[in-house]
XYZ file of C-alpha atoms in Angstrom:
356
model
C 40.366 52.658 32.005
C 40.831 49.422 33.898
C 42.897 47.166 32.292
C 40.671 43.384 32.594
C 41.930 40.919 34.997
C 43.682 37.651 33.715
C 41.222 35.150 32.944
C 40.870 31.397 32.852
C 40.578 30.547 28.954
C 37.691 28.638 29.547
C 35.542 31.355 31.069
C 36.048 34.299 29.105
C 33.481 36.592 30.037
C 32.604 40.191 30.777
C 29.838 41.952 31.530
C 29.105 45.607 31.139
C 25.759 47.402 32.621
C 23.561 49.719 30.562
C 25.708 52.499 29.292
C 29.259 52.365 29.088
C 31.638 55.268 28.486
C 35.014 54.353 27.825
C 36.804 57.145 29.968
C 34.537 56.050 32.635
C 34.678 52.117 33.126
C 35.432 50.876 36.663
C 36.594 47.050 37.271
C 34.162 45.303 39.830
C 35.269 42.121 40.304
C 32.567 39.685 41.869
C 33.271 37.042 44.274
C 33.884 33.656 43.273
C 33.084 34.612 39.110
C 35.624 34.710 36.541
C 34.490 37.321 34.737
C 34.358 41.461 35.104
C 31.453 43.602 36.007
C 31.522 47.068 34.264
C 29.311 50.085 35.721
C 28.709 53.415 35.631
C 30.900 55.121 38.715
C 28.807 57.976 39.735
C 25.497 56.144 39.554
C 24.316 53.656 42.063
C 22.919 51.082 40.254
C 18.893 50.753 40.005
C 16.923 47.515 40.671
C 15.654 46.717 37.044
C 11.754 48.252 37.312
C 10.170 48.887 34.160
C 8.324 52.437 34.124
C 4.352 51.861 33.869
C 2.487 51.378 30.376
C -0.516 53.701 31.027
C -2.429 52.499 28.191
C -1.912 48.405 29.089
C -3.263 46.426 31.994
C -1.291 43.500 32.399
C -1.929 42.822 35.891
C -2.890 39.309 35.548
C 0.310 38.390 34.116
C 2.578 36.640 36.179
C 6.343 37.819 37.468
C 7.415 34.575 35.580
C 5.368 34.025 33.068
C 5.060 30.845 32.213
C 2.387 29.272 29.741
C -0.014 31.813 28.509
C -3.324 33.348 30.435
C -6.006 30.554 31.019
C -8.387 30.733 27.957
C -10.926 32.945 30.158
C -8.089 35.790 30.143
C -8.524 36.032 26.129
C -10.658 36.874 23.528
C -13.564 36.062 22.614
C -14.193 33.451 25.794
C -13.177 36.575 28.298
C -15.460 38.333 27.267
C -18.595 35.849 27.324
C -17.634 34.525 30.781
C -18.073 38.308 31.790
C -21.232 39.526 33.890
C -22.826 41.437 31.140
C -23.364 44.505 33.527
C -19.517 44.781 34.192
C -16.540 44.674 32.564
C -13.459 42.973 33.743
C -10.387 44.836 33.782
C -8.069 42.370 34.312
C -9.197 40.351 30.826
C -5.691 40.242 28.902
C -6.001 42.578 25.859
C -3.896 41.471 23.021
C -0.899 44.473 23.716
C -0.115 42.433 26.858
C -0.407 39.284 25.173
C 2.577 41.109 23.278
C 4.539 42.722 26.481
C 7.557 41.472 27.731
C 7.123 42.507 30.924
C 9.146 40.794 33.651
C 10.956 38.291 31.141
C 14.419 38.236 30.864
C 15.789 37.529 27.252
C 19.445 36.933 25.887
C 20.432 37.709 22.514
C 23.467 36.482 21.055
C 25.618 38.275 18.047
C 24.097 41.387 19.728
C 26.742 43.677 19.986
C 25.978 45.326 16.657
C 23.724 44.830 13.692
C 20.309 42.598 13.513
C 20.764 41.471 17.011
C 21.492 44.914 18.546
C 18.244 45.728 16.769
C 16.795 42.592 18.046
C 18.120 43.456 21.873
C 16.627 47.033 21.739
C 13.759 45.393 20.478
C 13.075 43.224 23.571
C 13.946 46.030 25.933
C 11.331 48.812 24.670
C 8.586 45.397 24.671
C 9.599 45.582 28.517
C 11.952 42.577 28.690
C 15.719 42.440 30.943
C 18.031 41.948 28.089
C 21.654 40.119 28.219
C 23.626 40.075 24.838
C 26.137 38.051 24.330
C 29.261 38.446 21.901
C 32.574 38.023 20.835
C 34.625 41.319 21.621
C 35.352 41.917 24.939
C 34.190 45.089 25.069
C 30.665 46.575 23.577
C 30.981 48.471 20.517
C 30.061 52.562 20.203
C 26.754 51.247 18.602
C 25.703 49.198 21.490
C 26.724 51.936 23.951
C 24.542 54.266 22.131
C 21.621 51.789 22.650
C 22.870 51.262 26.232
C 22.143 55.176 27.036
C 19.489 55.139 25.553
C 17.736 52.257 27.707
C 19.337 53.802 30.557
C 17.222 57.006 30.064
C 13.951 54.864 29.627
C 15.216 53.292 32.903
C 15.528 49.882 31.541
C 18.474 47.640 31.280
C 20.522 45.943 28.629
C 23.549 44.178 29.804
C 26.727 42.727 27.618
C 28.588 39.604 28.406
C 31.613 38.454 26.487
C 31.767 35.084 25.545
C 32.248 33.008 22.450
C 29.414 30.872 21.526
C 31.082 27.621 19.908
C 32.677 27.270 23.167
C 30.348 25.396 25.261
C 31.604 26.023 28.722
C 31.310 29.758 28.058
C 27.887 29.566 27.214
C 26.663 26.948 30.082
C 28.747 29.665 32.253
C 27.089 32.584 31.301
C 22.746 31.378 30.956
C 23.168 30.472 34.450
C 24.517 33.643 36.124
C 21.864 35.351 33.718
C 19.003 33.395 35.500
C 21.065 34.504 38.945
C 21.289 37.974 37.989
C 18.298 39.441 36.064
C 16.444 40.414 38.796
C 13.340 38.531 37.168
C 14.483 34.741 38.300
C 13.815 33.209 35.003
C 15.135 32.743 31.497
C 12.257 33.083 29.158
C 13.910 34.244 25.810
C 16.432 33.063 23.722
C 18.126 34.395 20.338
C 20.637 32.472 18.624
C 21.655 35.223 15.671
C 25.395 35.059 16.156
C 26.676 34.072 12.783
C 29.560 34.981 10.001
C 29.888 34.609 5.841
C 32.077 34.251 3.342
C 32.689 34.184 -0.105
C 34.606 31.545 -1.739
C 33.413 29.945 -4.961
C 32.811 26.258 -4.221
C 35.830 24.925 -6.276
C 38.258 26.771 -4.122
C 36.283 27.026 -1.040
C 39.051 26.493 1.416
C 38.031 23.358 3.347
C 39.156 25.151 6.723
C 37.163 28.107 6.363
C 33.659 25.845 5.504
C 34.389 24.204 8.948
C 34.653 27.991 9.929
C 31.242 29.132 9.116
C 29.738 25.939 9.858
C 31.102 26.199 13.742
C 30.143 29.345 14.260
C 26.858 29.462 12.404
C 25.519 25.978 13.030
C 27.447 24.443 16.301
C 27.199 27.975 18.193
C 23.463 28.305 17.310
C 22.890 24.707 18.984
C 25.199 25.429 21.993
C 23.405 28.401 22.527
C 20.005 27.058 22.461
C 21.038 24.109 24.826
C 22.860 25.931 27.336
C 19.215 27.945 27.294
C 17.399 25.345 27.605
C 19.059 23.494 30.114
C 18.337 26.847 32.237
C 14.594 26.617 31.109
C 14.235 22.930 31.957
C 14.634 24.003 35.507
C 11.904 26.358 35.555
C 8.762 24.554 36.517
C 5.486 25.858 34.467
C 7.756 28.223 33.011
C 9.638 27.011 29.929
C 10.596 29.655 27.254
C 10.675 30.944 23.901
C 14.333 30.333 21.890
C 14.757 31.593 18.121
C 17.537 30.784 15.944
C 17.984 32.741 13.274
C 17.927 31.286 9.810
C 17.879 32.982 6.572
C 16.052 32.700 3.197
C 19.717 30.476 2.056
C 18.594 27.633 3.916
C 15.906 27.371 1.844
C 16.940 28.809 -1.619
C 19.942 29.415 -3.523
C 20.778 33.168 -3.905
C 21.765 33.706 -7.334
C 24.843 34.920 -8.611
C 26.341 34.215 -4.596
C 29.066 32.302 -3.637
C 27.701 31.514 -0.374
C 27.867 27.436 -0.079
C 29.062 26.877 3.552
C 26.630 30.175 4.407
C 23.544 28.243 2.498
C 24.333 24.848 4.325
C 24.835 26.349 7.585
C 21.743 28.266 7.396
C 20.278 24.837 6.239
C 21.237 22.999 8.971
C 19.734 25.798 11.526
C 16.549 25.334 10.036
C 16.191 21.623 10.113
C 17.662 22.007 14.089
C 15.144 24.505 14.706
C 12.378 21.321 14.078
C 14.478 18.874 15.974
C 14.451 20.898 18.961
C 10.890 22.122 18.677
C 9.735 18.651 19.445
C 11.785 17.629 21.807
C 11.631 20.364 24.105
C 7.830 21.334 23.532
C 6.760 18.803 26.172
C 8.848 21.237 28.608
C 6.939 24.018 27.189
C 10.371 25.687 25.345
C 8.871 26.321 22.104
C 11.797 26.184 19.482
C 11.087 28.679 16.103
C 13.153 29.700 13.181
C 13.263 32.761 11.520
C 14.550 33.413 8.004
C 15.276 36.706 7.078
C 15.646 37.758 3.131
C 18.061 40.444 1.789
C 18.496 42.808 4.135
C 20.727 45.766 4.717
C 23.161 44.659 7.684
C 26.925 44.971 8.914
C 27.602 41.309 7.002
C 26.569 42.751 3.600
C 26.906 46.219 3.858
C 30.513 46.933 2.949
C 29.617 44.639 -0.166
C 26.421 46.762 -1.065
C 28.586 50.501 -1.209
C 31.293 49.042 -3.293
C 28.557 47.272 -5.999
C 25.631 49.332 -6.546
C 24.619 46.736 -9.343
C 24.283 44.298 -6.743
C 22.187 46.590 -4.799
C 19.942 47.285 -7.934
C 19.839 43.556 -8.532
C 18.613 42.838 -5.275
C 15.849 45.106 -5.326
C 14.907 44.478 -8.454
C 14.284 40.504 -7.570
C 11.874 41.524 -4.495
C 8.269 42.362 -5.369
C 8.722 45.383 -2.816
C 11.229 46.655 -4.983
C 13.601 46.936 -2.431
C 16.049 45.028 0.216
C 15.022 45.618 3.933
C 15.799 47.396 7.352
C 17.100 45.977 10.272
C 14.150 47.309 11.879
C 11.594 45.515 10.128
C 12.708 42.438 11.805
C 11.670 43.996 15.097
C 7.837 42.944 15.091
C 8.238 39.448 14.225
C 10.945 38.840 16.820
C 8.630 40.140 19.734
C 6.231 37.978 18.689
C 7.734 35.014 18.472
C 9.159 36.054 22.151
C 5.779 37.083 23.655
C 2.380 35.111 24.977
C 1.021 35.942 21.367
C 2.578 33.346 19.783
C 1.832 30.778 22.537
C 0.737 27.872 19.598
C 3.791 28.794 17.318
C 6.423 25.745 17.759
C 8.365 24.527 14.914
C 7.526 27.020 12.669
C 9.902 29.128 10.178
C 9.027 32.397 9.368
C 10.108 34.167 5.965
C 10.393 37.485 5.932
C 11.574 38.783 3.065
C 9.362 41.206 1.137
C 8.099 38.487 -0.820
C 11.788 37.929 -2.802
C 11.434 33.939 -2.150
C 7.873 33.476 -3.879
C 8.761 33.787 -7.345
């Protein structure tokens, strides 16, 4: 393998292309960037082009697409305005209201975890998917998902960079909207994020300002350097989520969590903020605010307390914690033309544990 080139601390990034095999990687340094393009050596490398959905018709969407279908594309109003002899195929139904089709998404904190899931998520719903993380080089996880779009022909793409440092990010959304083939940014996750456990007496104050940097500053210098990208793209806007969690809106019990809980706070409340300033650019701003559920930050703390697991399940009227995956659904929506009205909004999902 390649060792990287030396480069300029305030650019730190890397890219790697769909699946990457360490015994394999190849250093392709682009002109004029500051960062290193990994690929696979004995394949040229395909224009994006997502295979066809047989069973969906979204020709009347858009390459970049923008606000939703006029109203006579949908529902009920499609169908009246119809000549009652014919039908017209190109009427959206509501699976491409869903599709991510020709959008181009980023996904920070994606290397592993909820926002691999998240990633993998927006690639199978058709979208050109950039994550964004800390290590410089993808993780065996992510390479697994990598080969795994590769075989459905379809792209995800990883670029190292660290999200509390704001030239890296206003760096990177740029050469995304240069290099995703789709020439837009229409999707933005902001799931990077870290805990500890400290109880509150002892928290050391250096490791609050910790979680509070990473969790709250590099969630809103993510979703700026996005939407500075989107403000450029006329009729076009976008979709950004930052990821929340139930602790920003109720204490977990027995948890030492406190710079967690305010951080997760503080996303929710920005989440708002941004929703109403940017909505006039059509960049509709949502939070989402997952419960208990089994990921990489918890897991290691699940195996070694089995109480904790039982206690957890025990609180949730589902009886149990959840799955990465069940996150999947609500994150393509909030992405997609279905959720064209949704601005501002936070959605729970947690099995139901917060409504006690």
């Amino acid at each position: 393998m390649l060792a990287p080139r030396s480069l300029p601390s305030s650019a730190l990034l890397r890219t790697a292309v769909q699946a990457i095999k360490p015994s394999k990687q190849v250093a392709a340094p682009l002109a004029s960037r500051s960062f290193t393009l990994w690929t696979r050596p004995t394949e040229k490398k395909k224009h994006w082009d997502a295979p066809p959905r047989p069973a969906i018709d979204a020709s009347d969407m858009p390459l970049n697409p923008g606000p939703p279908p006029p109203e006579n594309k949908i529902g009920v109003n499609a169908i009246l305005k119809q000549n009652s002899e014919s039908l017209d195929r190109h009427t959206t139904t509501i699976f491409s209201e869903f599709s991510l089709e020709g959008m181009t998404a980023v996904v920070t904190g994606g290397n592993r975890g909820l926002g691999l899931e998240m990633a993998l998520a927006y690639v199978e719903a058709g979208a050109h998917v950039y994550v964004i993380d800390l290590p410089e080089e993808p993780c065996e996880e992510f390479r697994k998902v990598a080969d795994h779009c590769h075989k459905l022909d379809r792209q995800i793409e990883y670029i190292s960079a660290d999200v509390t440092n704001k030239e890296e990010m206003n760096e990177a959304m740029p050469y995304i909207l240069e290099h995703s083939g789709t020439n837009s940014l229409d999707i933005c996750v902001a799931c990077a994020g870290i805990m500890q456990t400290f109880p509150a007496i002892d928290y050391p104050i250096e490791e609050f300002r910790k979680v509070m940097e990473v969790n709250t500053m590099g969630v809103f210098i993510t979703a700026q350097a996005a939407a500075r990208v989107m403000y450029t793209q006329e009729n076009v806007g976008g979709s950004i989520v930052l990821i929340g969690s139930m602790s920003g809106t109720v204490v977990n019990r027995d948890q030492q969590w406190v710079a967690y809980n305010t951080s997760k706070a503080a996303v929710l409340q920005m989440g708002r903020n941004l929703a109403a300033e940017w909505g006039p650019k059509n960049i509709r701003v949502n939070t989402v605010s997952p419960g208990y559920i089994r990921t990489n930050l918890v897991a290691d703390q699940l195996d070694s307390d089995p109480e904790m697991l039982r206690r957890w399940s025990d609180a949730n009227p589902l009886g149990r914690i959840g799955r990465p995956h069940e996150l999947r659904g609500v994150m393509v929506w909030l992405a997609s033309h279905a959720s064209s009205f949704c601005n501002g909004a936070d959605i729970i999902v947690t099995g139901g544990h917060t409504i006690w």
